[in-house]
Short mmCIF file of C-alpha atoms in Angstrom, two decimals:
data_model
loop_
_atom_site.label_atom_id
_atom_site.label_comp_id
_atom_site.label_asym_id
_atom_site.label_seq_id
_atom_site.Cartn_x
_atom_site.Cartn_y
_atom_site.Cartn_z
CA MET A 1 375.97 20.48 -5.37
CA THR A 2 373.30 19.87 -8.05
CA GLU A 3 373.35 16.49 -9.73
CA LYS A 4 372.43 15.71 -13.30
CA GLN A 5 368.72 16.17 -13.92
CA THR A 6 366.53 13.12 -14.40
CA ASP A 7 363.00 12.77 -15.67
CA VAL A 8 361.66 10.88 -12.65
CA LEU A 9 363.10 10.56 -9.17
CA ILE A 10 361.70 7.38 -7.61
CA VAL A 11 361.85 7.10 -3.83
CA GLY A 12 361.61 3.49 -2.65
CA ALA A 13 362.95 0.33 -4.31
CA GLY A 14 360.29 -2.18 -3.40
CA PRO A 15 358.30 -3.92 -6.16
CA THR A 16 356.26 -0.78 -6.91
CA GLY A 17 359.27 1.47 -7.37
CA LEU A 18 361.22 -1.16 -9.29
CA VAL A 19 358.37 -1.83 -11.72
CA LEU A 20 357.86 1.88 -12.23
CA ALA A 21 361.56 2.23 -13.03
CA LEU A 22 361.46 -0.76 -15.41
CA TRP A 23 358.49 0.52 -17.38
CA LEU A 24 359.80 4.07 -17.56
CA THR A 25 363.20 2.85 -18.71
CA ARG A 26 361.60 0.70 -21.42
CA LEU A 27 359.66 3.79 -22.53
CA GLY A 28 362.83 5.84 -22.88
CA ILE A 29 362.44 7.88 -19.69
CA ARG A 30 365.46 8.70 -17.51
CA VAL A 31 365.00 7.58 -13.93
CA ARG A 32 366.87 7.73 -10.67
CA ILE A 33 365.75 5.32 -7.95
CA ILE A 34 366.89 5.69 -4.33
CA ASP A 35 366.24 3.68 -1.19
CA LYS A 36 367.36 4.32 2.39
CA THR A 37 367.94 0.63 3.14
CA SER A 38 371.38 -0.93 2.74
CA GLU A 39 370.19 -3.94 0.75
CA PRO A 40 367.06 -5.49 -0.78
CA GLY A 41 364.68 -7.18 1.64
CA THR A 42 365.57 -10.68 2.76
CA THR A 43 362.19 -11.34 4.37
CA SER A 44 358.73 -10.61 3.04
CA ARG A 45 355.03 -11.15 3.53
CA ALA A 46 353.84 -10.69 -0.06
CA LEU A 47 353.65 -13.99 -1.90
CA ALA A 48 350.92 -13.91 -4.54
CA VAL A 49 351.53 -12.71 -8.09
CA GLN A 50 348.15 -12.32 -9.76
CA ALA A 51 347.32 -12.92 -13.41
CA ARG A 52 346.92 -9.23 -14.22
CA THR A 53 350.43 -8.56 -12.91
CA LEU A 54 351.78 -11.37 -15.10
CA GLU A 55 349.98 -9.87 -18.10
CA LEU A 56 351.66 -6.52 -17.42
CA TYR A 57 355.00 -8.29 -16.95
CA ARG A 58 354.55 -10.05 -20.28
CA GLN A 59 354.51 -6.62 -21.94
CA ILE A 60 358.09 -6.04 -20.78
CA GLY A 61 359.33 -9.60 -21.24
CA LEU A 62 359.34 -10.55 -17.56
CA ALA A 63 356.40 -12.96 -17.15
CA ASP A 64 358.16 -16.17 -18.21
CA ALA A 65 360.96 -15.62 -15.70
CA VAL A 66 358.50 -15.04 -12.84
CA VAL A 67 356.38 -18.07 -13.72
CA SER A 68 359.42 -20.34 -13.99
CA ARG A 69 360.59 -19.27 -10.52
CA GLY A 70 357.21 -19.45 -8.80
CA ARG A 71 354.71 -22.14 -7.88
CA LYS A 72 351.20 -22.25 -9.28
CA MET A 73 348.47 -22.28 -6.67
CA THR A 74 346.32 -25.29 -7.61
CA ALA A 75 344.24 -26.08 -4.54
CA ILE A 76 343.38 -25.03 -0.99
CA ASN A 77 342.69 -27.27 1.97
CA LEU A 78 340.64 -26.08 4.95
CA TRP A 79 341.30 -27.43 8.44
CA LYS A 80 339.30 -27.32 11.65
CA ALA A 81 340.35 -28.70 15.03
CA GLY A 82 343.20 -30.63 13.47
CA HIS A 83 341.09 -32.28 10.77
CA GLN A 84 341.02 -31.49 7.06
CA VAL A 85 337.39 -30.62 6.35
CA ALA A 86 337.52 -29.33 2.76
CA HIS A 87 339.61 -29.66 -0.37
CA VAL A 88 338.98 -27.05 -3.04
CA VAL A 89 340.69 -27.53 -6.40
CA PHE A 90 341.45 -24.34 -8.28
CA GLY A 91 343.32 -25.76 -11.21
CA GLU A 92 343.50 -23.28 -14.06
CA MET A 93 340.22 -21.61 -13.14
CA GLY A 94 340.94 -18.68 -15.40
CA ARG A 95 341.17 -20.75 -18.56
CA ASN A 96 340.24 -18.67 -21.63
CA LEU A 97 340.19 -15.52 -19.48
CA SER A 98 343.93 -14.88 -19.29
CA PRO A 99 347.16 -16.32 -20.69
CA PHE A 100 347.98 -16.89 -17.01
CA PRO A 101 344.87 -18.69 -15.69
CA TYR A 102 346.19 -19.16 -12.16
CA ALA A 103 347.63 -17.38 -9.15
CA LEU A 104 351.35 -17.76 -8.59
CA ILE A 105 353.30 -18.00 -5.34
CA TYR A 106 356.59 -16.11 -5.63
CA PRO A 107 358.06 -14.55 -2.46
CA GLN A 108 358.58 -10.80 -2.57
CA ASP A 109 362.27 -10.95 -1.61
CA GLU A 110 363.06 -13.20 -4.58
CA HIS A 111 360.74 -11.11 -6.72
CA GLU A 112 362.62 -7.92 -5.87
CA ARG A 113 365.98 -9.45 -6.72
CA LEU A 114 364.70 -10.41 -10.18
CA LEU A 115 363.38 -6.90 -10.77
CA ILE A 116 366.67 -5.37 -9.65
CA ASP A 117 368.61 -7.64 -12.03
CA ARG A 118 366.37 -6.69 -14.96
CA LEU A 119 366.66 -3.02 -14.10
CA GLY A 120 370.43 -3.36 -13.99
CA GLU A 121 370.39 -4.88 -17.47
CA GLY A 122 368.77 -1.60 -18.58
CA GLY A 123 371.61 0.40 -17.06
CA VAL A 124 369.81 1.55 -13.90
CA THR A 125 371.17 0.82 -10.42
CA VAL A 126 369.30 1.30 -7.17
CA GLU A 127 371.13 3.89 -5.04
CA ARG A 128 371.18 2.31 -1.58
CA GLN A 129 371.48 4.10 1.75
CA THR A 130 370.27 7.23 0.02
CA GLU A 131 367.40 9.05 1.71
CA LEU A 132 365.02 11.79 0.63
CA VAL A 133 365.47 14.70 3.04
CA ALA A 134 363.20 17.36 1.55
CA PHE A 135 361.78 18.51 -1.75
CA GLU A 136 359.97 21.41 -3.35
CA GLU A 137 358.18 21.98 -6.61
CA THR A 138 359.69 24.44 -9.06
CA THR A 139 358.34 25.98 -12.25
CA GLU A 140 359.80 23.16 -14.31
CA GLY A 141 359.88 20.22 -11.97
CA VAL A 142 360.89 19.07 -8.51
CA ARG A 143 364.05 19.93 -6.59
CA ALA A 144 364.89 17.24 -4.03
CA ARG A 145 367.58 17.03 -1.37
CA VAL A 146 368.94 13.54 -0.85
CA LYS A 147 371.39 12.33 1.79
CA ARG A 148 373.80 9.44 1.51
CA VAL A 149 375.01 7.23 4.33
CA ASP A 150 378.20 9.25 4.65
CA GLY A 151 376.11 12.34 5.42
CA ASP A 152 376.77 13.97 2.06
CA THR A 153 373.66 15.89 0.95
CA THR A 154 373.08 16.72 -2.70
CA THR A 155 370.33 18.23 -4.81
CA CYS A 156 368.52 16.30 -7.54
CA GLU A 157 366.48 18.09 -10.20
CA ALA A 158 363.68 15.97 -11.68
CA ALA A 159 360.62 16.56 -13.78
CA TYR A 160 358.51 14.35 -11.50
CA LEU A 161 358.75 12.71 -8.08
CA ALA A 162 357.30 9.26 -7.35
CA GLY A 163 356.74 8.24 -3.74
CA CYS A 164 357.01 4.45 -3.61
CA ASP A 165 358.43 4.53 -0.10
CA GLY A 166 355.90 2.54 1.88
CA ALA A 167 353.45 3.16 4.68
CA ARG A 168 355.74 5.67 6.42
CA SER A 169 356.27 7.56 3.18
CA ALA A 170 358.53 10.61 3.39
CA VAL A 171 357.02 11.83 0.12
CA ARG A 172 353.49 11.64 1.50
CA GLU A 173 354.55 13.43 4.69
CA GLY A 174 356.36 16.09 2.68
CA LEU A 175 353.20 16.69 0.67
CA GLU A 176 351.18 16.87 3.90
CA ILE A 177 348.65 14.37 2.57
CA GLY A 178 346.48 12.61 5.12
CA PHE A 179 346.48 8.82 5.49
CA PRO A 180 343.21 8.02 7.27
CA GLY A 181 342.27 4.54 8.41
CA GLY A 182 343.18 2.28 11.29
CA THR A 183 345.10 -0.68 12.64
CA TYR A 184 343.70 -4.10 13.59
CA ASN A 185 344.31 -5.34 17.13
CA HIS A 186 345.76 -8.73 16.20
CA LEU A 187 349.51 -9.24 16.05
CA PHE A 188 350.58 -11.64 13.30
CA TYR A 189 353.76 -13.45 12.40
CA VAL A 190 355.26 -14.68 9.17
CA ALA A 191 357.93 -17.39 9.13
CA ASP A 192 359.90 -19.13 6.42
CA VAL A 193 360.44 -22.73 7.54
CA ASP A 194 361.52 -26.19 6.56
CA ALA A 195 358.85 -28.62 7.65
CA ARG A 196 357.35 -32.08 7.37
CA GLY A 197 353.78 -33.26 7.44
CA ALA A 198 350.59 -33.63 5.40
CA VAL A 199 350.51 -29.90 4.63
CA MET A 200 353.79 -30.11 2.68
CA ASN A 201 352.07 -31.34 -0.47
CA GLY A 202 352.46 -28.25 -2.67
CA GLU A 203 348.98 -26.92 -1.92
CA LEU A 204 347.66 -24.06 0.18
CA HIS A 205 346.37 -24.94 3.66
CA GLY A 206 344.27 -22.79 5.95
CA ALA A 207 343.26 -23.60 9.52
CA PHE A 208 340.48 -21.57 11.10
CA ASP A 209 339.99 -22.56 14.69
CA THR A 210 338.00 -20.91 17.44
CA ALA A 211 340.68 -18.50 18.60
CA ASP A 212 343.54 -19.08 16.21
CA PHE A 213 344.35 -19.41 12.55
CA LEU A 214 347.23 -20.46 10.35
CA ILE A 215 347.89 -20.29 6.62
CA VAL A 216 350.55 -22.50 5.03
CA PHE A 217 351.88 -21.36 1.65
CA PRO A 218 353.95 -23.84 -0.39
CA LEU A 219 357.20 -22.45 -1.80
CA LYS A 220 359.21 -23.60 -4.81
CA ASP A 221 361.45 -25.81 -2.67
CA GLU A 222 359.37 -28.88 -1.72
CA ARG A 223 360.65 -28.81 1.88
CA ARG A 224 359.98 -25.14 2.49
CA ALA A 225 356.77 -23.28 3.39
CA ARG A 226 355.69 -19.83 4.49
CA LEU A 227 353.57 -19.79 7.66
CA ILE A 228 351.32 -16.88 8.60
CA GLY A 229 349.52 -16.99 11.91
CA THR A 230 348.82 -15.24 15.19
CA VAL A 231 351.14 -14.49 18.09
CA ARG A 232 350.03 -15.78 21.50
CA THR A 233 347.84 -13.32 23.35
CA ASP A 234 350.02 -13.75 26.47
CA ALA A 235 353.23 -12.96 24.55
CA PRO A 236 355.05 -9.63 25.07
CA GLN A 237 353.47 -6.97 22.89
CA GLN A 238 356.77 -5.35 21.98
CA ASP A 239 356.96 -6.65 18.42
CA SER A 240 360.75 -6.35 18.06
CA HIS A 241 361.35 -8.68 21.05
CA LEU A 242 359.26 -11.56 19.78
CA SER A 243 360.56 -14.82 18.37
CA TRP A 244 359.30 -18.14 17.05
CA ASP A 245 358.80 -19.25 20.68
CA ASP A 246 356.05 -16.66 21.05
CA VAL A 247 353.80 -17.91 18.25
CA SER A 248 350.67 -19.88 18.95
CA GLN A 249 351.73 -23.52 18.61
CA SER A 250 348.36 -25.17 19.25
CA VAL A 251 347.09 -25.06 15.66
CA ILE A 252 350.51 -26.12 14.33
CA GLU A 253 350.44 -29.15 16.59
CA ARG A 254 346.84 -30.01 15.69
CA MET A 255 347.75 -29.96 11.98
CA ARG A 256 350.73 -32.21 12.82
CA ILE A 257 353.26 -29.88 11.23
CA GLU A 258 356.83 -30.68 12.23
CA VAL A 259 358.90 -27.51 11.87
CA LEU A 260 362.49 -28.59 11.24
CA GLN A 261 364.12 -25.18 10.85
CA VAL A 262 363.02 -21.55 10.99
CA HIS A 263 364.95 -19.57 8.37
CA TRP A 264 363.49 -16.23 9.35
CA PHE A 265 360.69 -14.87 11.48
CA SER A 266 358.93 -11.51 11.64
CA THR A 267 355.83 -9.99 13.20
CA TYR A 268 353.54 -7.32 11.89
CA ARG A 269 350.27 -5.55 12.39
CA VAL A 270 347.68 -5.11 9.69
CA HIS A 271 346.51 -1.64 8.71
CA HIS A 272 343.75 -0.33 6.47
CA ARG A 273 344.39 3.15 5.08
CA VAL A 274 343.99 5.13 1.85
CA ALA A 275 345.72 8.47 1.29
CA ASP A 276 343.50 11.51 0.82
CA ARG A 277 345.26 12.21 -2.46
CA PHE A 278 347.51 10.23 -4.79
CA ARG A 279 348.98 13.31 -6.45
CA LYS A 280 349.98 16.84 -5.61
CA GLY A 281 351.50 18.83 -8.44
CA ARG A 282 354.45 16.94 -9.88
CA ALA A 283 354.61 14.42 -7.04
CA PHE A 284 352.75 11.10 -6.98
CA LEU A 285 352.06 8.40 -4.40
CA LEU A 286 352.07 4.71 -5.33
CA GLY A 287 351.83 1.37 -3.56
CA ASP A 288 351.87 1.29 0.23
CA ALA A 289 352.56 5.02 0.32
CA ALA A 290 349.06 5.49 -1.11
CA HIS A 291 347.11 2.53 0.30
CA ILE A 292 347.61 -0.35 2.72
CA HIS A 293 345.19 -3.10 3.65
CA SER A 294 344.95 -6.63 4.94
CA PRO A 295 346.77 -9.42 3.07
CA VAL A 296 343.48 -11.24 2.36
CA GLY A 297 343.41 -12.22 -1.31
CA GLY A 298 347.05 -11.41 -2.00
CA GLN A 299 346.27 -8.00 -3.49
CA GLY A 300 348.71 -5.53 -1.93
CA MET A 301 351.89 -5.90 -3.98
CA ASN A 302 349.91 -6.44 -7.17
CA THR A 303 347.96 -3.23 -6.59
CA GLY A 304 351.17 -1.25 -6.18
CA ILE A 305 352.50 -2.72 -9.42
CA GLY A 306 349.25 -1.70 -11.10
CA ASP A 307 349.78 1.84 -9.83
CA ALA A 308 353.26 1.86 -11.31
CA VAL A 309 352.20 0.75 -14.78
CA ASN A 310 349.24 3.14 -14.82
CA LEU A 311 351.50 6.10 -14.09
CA ALA A 312 354.53 5.05 -16.15
CA TRP A 313 353.05 5.31 -19.65
CA LYS A 314 351.30 8.56 -18.81
CA ILE A 315 354.51 10.22 -17.66
CA ALA A 316 356.27 8.85 -20.74
CA ASP A 317 353.68 10.29 -23.13
CA VAL A 318 353.91 13.69 -21.44
CA VAL A 319 357.72 13.77 -21.29
CA HIS A 320 358.00 12.73 -24.94
CA GLY A 321 355.52 15.42 -25.97
CA ARG A 322 352.89 12.99 -27.18
CA ALA A 323 350.33 14.16 -24.67
CA ASP A 324 349.32 17.26 -22.79
CA ALA A 325 350.23 17.30 -19.07
CA ALA A 326 346.51 17.00 -18.33
CA LEU A 327 346.88 13.27 -19.08
CA LEU A 328 348.46 12.89 -15.64
CA ASP A 329 345.23 14.05 -14.03
CA SER A 330 343.75 10.60 -14.78
CA TYR A 331 346.18 8.73 -12.51
CA GLU A 332 344.60 9.62 -9.18
CA PRO A 333 340.92 8.97 -9.99
CA GLU A 334 341.68 5.70 -11.77
CA ARG A 335 343.82 4.20 -9.06
CA MET A 336 342.18 5.76 -6.00
CA ALA A 337 338.74 4.42 -6.90
CA PHE A 338 340.12 0.88 -7.06
CA ALA A 339 342.18 1.29 -3.87
CA ARG A 340 339.13 2.40 -1.89
CA ARG A 341 337.04 -0.53 -3.13
CA LEU A 342 339.87 -2.93 -2.37
CA VAL A 343 340.41 -1.68 1.18
CA ALA A 344 336.69 -1.91 1.92
CA THR A 345 336.48 -5.45 0.49
CA THR A 346 339.58 -6.83 2.21
CA ASP A 347 338.49 -5.18 5.46
CA ARG A 348 335.22 -7.13 5.42
CA ALA A 349 336.97 -10.37 4.50
CA PHE A 350 339.71 -9.92 7.10
CA THR A 351 337.18 -9.13 9.81
CA GLY A 352 335.34 -12.33 8.95
CA VAL A 353 338.53 -14.38 9.18
CA THR A 354 339.76 -12.95 12.48
CA SER A 355 336.64 -11.86 14.35
CA ASP A 356 335.82 -13.57 17.66
CA GLY A 357 332.11 -12.80 17.29
CA PRO A 358 329.70 -15.76 17.31
CA ILE A 359 328.33 -15.14 13.80
CA ALA A 360 331.74 -14.70 12.20
CA ARG A 361 333.04 -17.74 14.06
CA ARG A 362 330.15 -19.88 12.89
CA VAL A 363 330.63 -18.81 9.27
CA ARG A 364 334.37 -19.44 9.47
CA LEU A 365 334.17 -22.80 11.21
CA HIS A 366 331.05 -24.33 9.70
CA VAL A 367 329.57 -22.52 6.72
CA VAL A 368 332.71 -21.94 4.67
CA PRO A 369 334.13 -25.50 4.98
CA ALA A 370 330.73 -26.96 4.05
CA LEU A 371 329.96 -24.73 1.09
CA ALA A 372 333.38 -23.98 -0.43
CA PRO A 373 333.89 -27.32 -2.29
CA GLU A 374 330.36 -27.26 -3.66
CA VAL A 375 330.54 -23.62 -4.76
CA PHE A 376 333.87 -24.14 -6.51
CA SER A 377 332.54 -27.15 -8.36
CA PHE A 378 330.62 -24.70 -10.55
CA ARG A 379 332.57 -23.24 -13.45
CA ALA A 380 330.78 -19.90 -13.12
CA ALA A 381 331.86 -19.59 -9.50
CA ARG A 382 335.48 -20.39 -10.34
CA ARG A 383 335.48 -17.82 -13.15
CA PHE A 384 333.94 -15.16 -10.92
CA MET A 385 336.50 -15.79 -8.20
CA PHE A 386 339.34 -15.72 -10.70
CA ARG A 387 338.21 -12.45 -12.25
CA THR A 388 337.97 -10.88 -8.81
CA ILE A 389 341.19 -12.12 -7.26
CA SER A 390 343.34 -11.95 -10.41
CA GLN A 391 342.61 -8.21 -10.89
CA ILE A 392 341.63 -8.71 -14.54
CA ALA A 393 338.23 -7.24 -13.63
CA ILE A 394 339.73 -3.85 -12.71
CA GLN A 395 338.19 -1.25 -14.98
CA TYR A 396 338.31 2.51 -15.46
CA ARG A 397 334.92 3.13 -17.04
CA GLY A 398 334.46 6.36 -15.12
CA SER A 399 337.79 7.78 -16.26
CA SER A 400 338.11 10.83 -18.49
CA LEU A 401 340.17 8.58 -20.77
CA SER A 402 337.34 6.07 -21.30
CA GLU A 403 334.74 6.37 -24.04
CA GLY A 404 332.20 4.23 -25.90
CA ARG A 405 331.07 0.65 -25.99
CA ALA A 406 331.28 -2.13 -28.57
CA GLY A 407 329.82 -5.52 -27.73
CA ALA A 408 330.27 -6.16 -24.02
CA VAL A 409 333.46 -4.10 -23.90
CA HIS A 410 333.34 -0.54 -22.58
CA GLY A 411 335.97 2.14 -22.75
CA GLY A 412 338.00 1.64 -19.57
CA ASP A 413 337.81 -2.16 -19.57
CA ARG A 414 340.88 -4.34 -19.77
CA LEU A 415 341.20 -5.61 -23.31
CA PRO A 416 339.69 -9.11 -23.25
CA TRP A 417 342.15 -11.85 -23.97
CA VAL A 418 341.56 -14.13 -26.98
CA PRO A 419 343.69 -17.30 -27.17
CA ALA A 420 346.00 -17.66 -30.15
CA ALA A 421 344.56 -19.14 -33.32
CA LYS A 422 347.95 -19.83 -34.91
CA ASP A 423 351.10 -18.07 -33.86
CA ARG A 424 349.99 -15.16 -31.67
CA ASP A 425 347.19 -14.04 -29.39
CA ASN A 426 345.74 -10.55 -29.24
CA PHE A 427 347.96 -9.60 -26.30
CA ALA A 428 351.15 -10.10 -28.34
CA PRO A 429 351.08 -6.56 -29.85
CA LEU A 430 350.91 -5.03 -26.35
CA THR A 431 354.64 -5.61 -25.96
CA SER A 432 355.18 -2.45 -28.01
CA LEU A 433 353.94 -0.40 -25.00
CA THR A 434 352.24 1.99 -27.42
CA TRP A 435 348.74 3.20 -28.25
CA GLN A 436 347.27 0.91 -30.91
CA VAL A 437 344.06 0.04 -32.71
CA HIS A 438 342.52 -3.44 -32.70
CA VAL A 439 339.88 -4.66 -35.11
CA TYR A 440 338.44 -8.15 -34.84
CA GLY A 441 337.10 -9.08 -38.25
CA ASP A 442 337.43 -6.70 -41.18
CA THR A 443 338.66 -3.13 -41.14
CA ALA A 444 337.51 -0.24 -43.31
CA PRO A 445 339.92 1.75 -45.52
CA GLU A 446 339.24 4.89 -43.49
CA ILE A 447 340.51 3.18 -40.35
CA GLU A 448 343.70 2.23 -42.15
CA ALA A 449 344.08 5.82 -43.38
CA VAL A 450 343.60 7.31 -39.90
CA CYS A 451 346.09 4.90 -38.37
CA ARG A 452 348.67 5.80 -41.03
CA GLU A 453 348.05 9.53 -40.52
CA ARG A 454 348.34 9.32 -36.72
CA GLU A 455 351.05 6.65 -36.78
CA LEU A 456 348.93 4.27 -34.75
CA PRO A 457 349.77 0.58 -35.11
CA LEU A 458 346.74 -1.24 -36.51
CA HIS A 459 346.23 -4.91 -35.62
CA VAL A 460 343.51 -6.81 -37.49
CA PHE A 461 342.56 -10.27 -36.20
CA PRO A 462 340.48 -12.65 -38.37
CA TRP A 463 337.12 -13.16 -36.74
CA ARG A 464 336.57 -16.26 -34.63
CA GLN A 465 333.74 -17.26 -32.35
CA GLU A 466 336.03 -17.06 -29.32
CA MET A 467 336.10 -13.28 -29.81
CA SER A 468 332.37 -13.01 -29.38
CA ARG A 469 332.53 -15.11 -26.23
CA ALA A 470 335.19 -12.72 -24.92
CA GLY A 471 332.74 -9.82 -25.40
CA LEU A 472 334.30 -8.29 -28.54
CA GLN A 473 332.13 -7.11 -31.43
CA ARG A 474 332.88 -8.02 -35.01
CA ASN A 475 334.41 -5.22 -37.11
CA ALA A 476 334.30 -2.74 -34.20
CA VAL A 477 337.24 -0.47 -33.43
CA TYR A 478 339.09 -0.64 -30.12
CA LEU A 479 341.69 2.02 -29.35
CA VAL A 480 343.97 0.41 -26.77
CA ARG A 481 346.16 2.25 -24.24
CA PRO A 482 349.81 1.27 -23.65
CA ASP A 483 348.76 -0.59 -20.47
CA GLY A 484 346.32 -2.86 -22.29
CA TYR A 485 343.10 -1.07 -21.30
CA VAL A 486 340.56 -0.04 -23.92
CA ALA A 487 340.40 3.73 -24.23
CA LEU A 488 337.78 3.93 -26.97
CA ALA A 489 335.31 1.25 -28.09
CA HIS A 490 333.36 2.17 -31.22
CA ALA A 491 330.83 -0.25 -32.64
CA SER A 492 330.55 1.16 -36.19
CA GLY A 493 334.29 1.31 -36.74
CA GLY A 494 334.41 4.92 -37.84
CA GLY A 495 337.82 6.54 -38.27
CA LYS A 496 336.45 9.92 -37.18
CA SER A 497 335.83 8.53 -33.69
CA ILE A 498 339.56 7.90 -33.29
CA ILE A 499 340.49 11.39 -34.46
CA ASP A 500 337.89 13.01 -32.21
CA TYR A 501 339.07 11.00 -29.23
CA LEU A 502 342.75 11.84 -29.67
CA ASP A 503 342.14 15.52 -30.44
CA ALA A 504 339.77 16.03 -27.52
CA ARG A 505 342.47 14.77 -25.15
CA LYS A 506 345.40 16.38 -26.95
CA LEU A 507 347.02 13.07 -27.68
CA ALA A 508 349.40 13.22 -30.66
CA GLN A 509 350.90 9.92 -31.75
CA ASN A 510 352.86 11.24 -34.70
#
């Protein structure tokens, strides 16, 4: 039996697959999303929603709902040997850098349910207990065999296949793409608990002792927290047989945390891997299927969501005939370069946090608690940290889609955010999910003519000093991609530069 053809078959209904489906649906692309599990996850490790993710969510009308359900991360407290040794206030350290100048705590299980509800409002339902069995590329797309829980196997014809199916990706295995890397020795746990004590004050707490560590994340409910720590070294090493009784209690006791109830408990091992390729023909890898790394910095889920948005608009432009299929070639180099940097960075940070070596232990126990409050007292340090952790500093300057420079902004940079002067900021037009031209200052008639000819929305913002501080150049032309990244930055504001850019890449907006 051959089922109705779809534009994109998405395998995996975690945050990456769900966001890909949401963006594609908003862009008028038919999707089918399948998942072999019987229901959405009820436990999760991912907690942080970074500013760049919220910016992307704002484009599809989702950011306000996420922010209202989450908890802003305002401060971190560092503990050693049962004593609080540092208090670092984050506040809104990304002020004037993003409309969301903070990190947000919003558990992945709740996050997924919200995404599923929004997807359902768009007429798309996740097909549960439906598994990808095999697939092959054809002259016009991908032919996939999928099996339901009742054993019924059907064929799905799709233009493209998206593997969002996690670290044990069936899509990646079917493509025979390597997944090099390794696994750390430590066994960790995550637990959702009701608790009492000084750590239940709505702030983040981290304890770094000689041979143990614990991180306490505040949740929306004042009585509830998410604990991440290490399992006792003398506990059984069969992960599935472990329980709350096997966790290391010493640091919990030293921090005087009274755990009243454990709602759920899970163990996991941390991996660091990046796939050899993110694309093969009409099949793509996204999220954990393409890269996995330590949870340091709360980057994993956000990176997968970034993959989804990067790919979604490119597929949409190709399917709608607005772009040549060569546009899809930019997905792998743009996202793989960032994934490799991220894995290397989190690997170094994670090693520093968990290493038993004397140097790492000294830095963890003495240097960091002493220096962190002083470093974060400087505005420049807070802004640097925010830009790094929030993912607003991700750039694609080396991409084939990136060209030019105007002011401090290069082609490939995220469009700098400028706060609203009256009723809208410069991110407001990005909700159209289309290519568009931005001019800050005055625009020339030839720019207006080119935008009319190519049916490019033109947004002109009266010049303000805040724009210069953001790195924008007065009267320059910025051609902005549907995902909010600058494709072309041209200082002189010439209309010919826009035409040349679009024609060279076979991008037709009309």
